[in-house]
Coordinates of C-alpha atoms in Angstrom, one line a residue:
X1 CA 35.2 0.9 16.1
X2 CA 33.5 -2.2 17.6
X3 CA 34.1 -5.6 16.0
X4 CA 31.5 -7.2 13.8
X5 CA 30.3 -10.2 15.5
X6 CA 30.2 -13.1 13.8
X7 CA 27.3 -15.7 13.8
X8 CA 27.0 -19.0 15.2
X9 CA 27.7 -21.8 13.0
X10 CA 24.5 -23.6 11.7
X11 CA 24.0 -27.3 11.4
X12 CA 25.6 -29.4 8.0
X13 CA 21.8 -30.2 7.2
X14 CA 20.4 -29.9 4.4
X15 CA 16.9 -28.3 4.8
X16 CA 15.3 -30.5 1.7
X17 CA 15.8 -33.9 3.9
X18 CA 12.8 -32.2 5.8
X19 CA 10.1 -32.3 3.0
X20 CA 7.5 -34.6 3.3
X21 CA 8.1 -35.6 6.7
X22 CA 5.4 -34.9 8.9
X23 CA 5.7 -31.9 10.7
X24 CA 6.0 -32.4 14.5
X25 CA 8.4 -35.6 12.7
X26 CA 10.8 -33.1 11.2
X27 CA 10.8 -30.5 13.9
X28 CA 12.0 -32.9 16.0
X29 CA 14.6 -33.7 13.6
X30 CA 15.6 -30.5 12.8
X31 CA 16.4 -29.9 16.6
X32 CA 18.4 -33.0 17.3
X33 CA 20.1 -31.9 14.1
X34 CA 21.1 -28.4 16.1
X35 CA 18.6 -26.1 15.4
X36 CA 17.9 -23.4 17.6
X37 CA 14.8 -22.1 16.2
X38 CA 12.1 -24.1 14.0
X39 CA 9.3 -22.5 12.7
X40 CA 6.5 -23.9 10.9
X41 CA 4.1 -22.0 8.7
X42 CA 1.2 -22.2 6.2
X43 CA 1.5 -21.6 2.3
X44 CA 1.4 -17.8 1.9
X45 CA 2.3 -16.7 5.4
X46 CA 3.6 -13.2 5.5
X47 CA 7.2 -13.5 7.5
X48 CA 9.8 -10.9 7.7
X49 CA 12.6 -11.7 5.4
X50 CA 15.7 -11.4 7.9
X51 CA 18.1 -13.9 8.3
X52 CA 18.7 -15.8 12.0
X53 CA 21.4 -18.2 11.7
X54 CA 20.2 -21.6 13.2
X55 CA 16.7 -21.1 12.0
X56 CA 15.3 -23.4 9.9
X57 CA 11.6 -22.5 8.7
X58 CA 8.9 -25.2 7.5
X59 CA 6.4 -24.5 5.0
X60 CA 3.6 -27.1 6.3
X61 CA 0.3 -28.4 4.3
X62 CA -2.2 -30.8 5.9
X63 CA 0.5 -31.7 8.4
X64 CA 3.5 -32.7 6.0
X65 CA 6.7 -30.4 5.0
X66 CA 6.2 -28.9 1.9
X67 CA 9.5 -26.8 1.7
X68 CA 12.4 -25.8 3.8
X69 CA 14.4 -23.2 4.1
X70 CA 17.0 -21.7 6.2
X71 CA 17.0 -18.3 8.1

């Protein structure tokens, strides 16, 4: 039987120190925080619900964090 792999370790960040930051603001944060994957979406968007570790998603209005999440 093969070994279940286990995931990389994410960041010690805390996804609400991303809300009302600008958006290209926290990206850039997130990333020098050590996230691998940011991804920044409008109210409503329809997203698959599986979880990456190291993603950190963005839910952006006019240009400014709204909520974050991780996976």
């Amino acid at each position: 039987m093969a070994p279940i792999p286990t995931p990389p370790a994410e960041p010690q960040d805390s996804p609400d120190r991303y809300v009302g930051l600008a958006s290209q603001d926290a990206e850039r944060e997130a990333r020098a925080s050590g996230w691998t994957t940011v991804r920044s979406l409008p109210p409503g968007a329809i997203i698959t619900m599986e979880y990456l570790a190291g993603r950190l998603n963005f839910e952006v209005v006019e240009g400014v964090v709204r909520r974050s999440w991780k996976g």
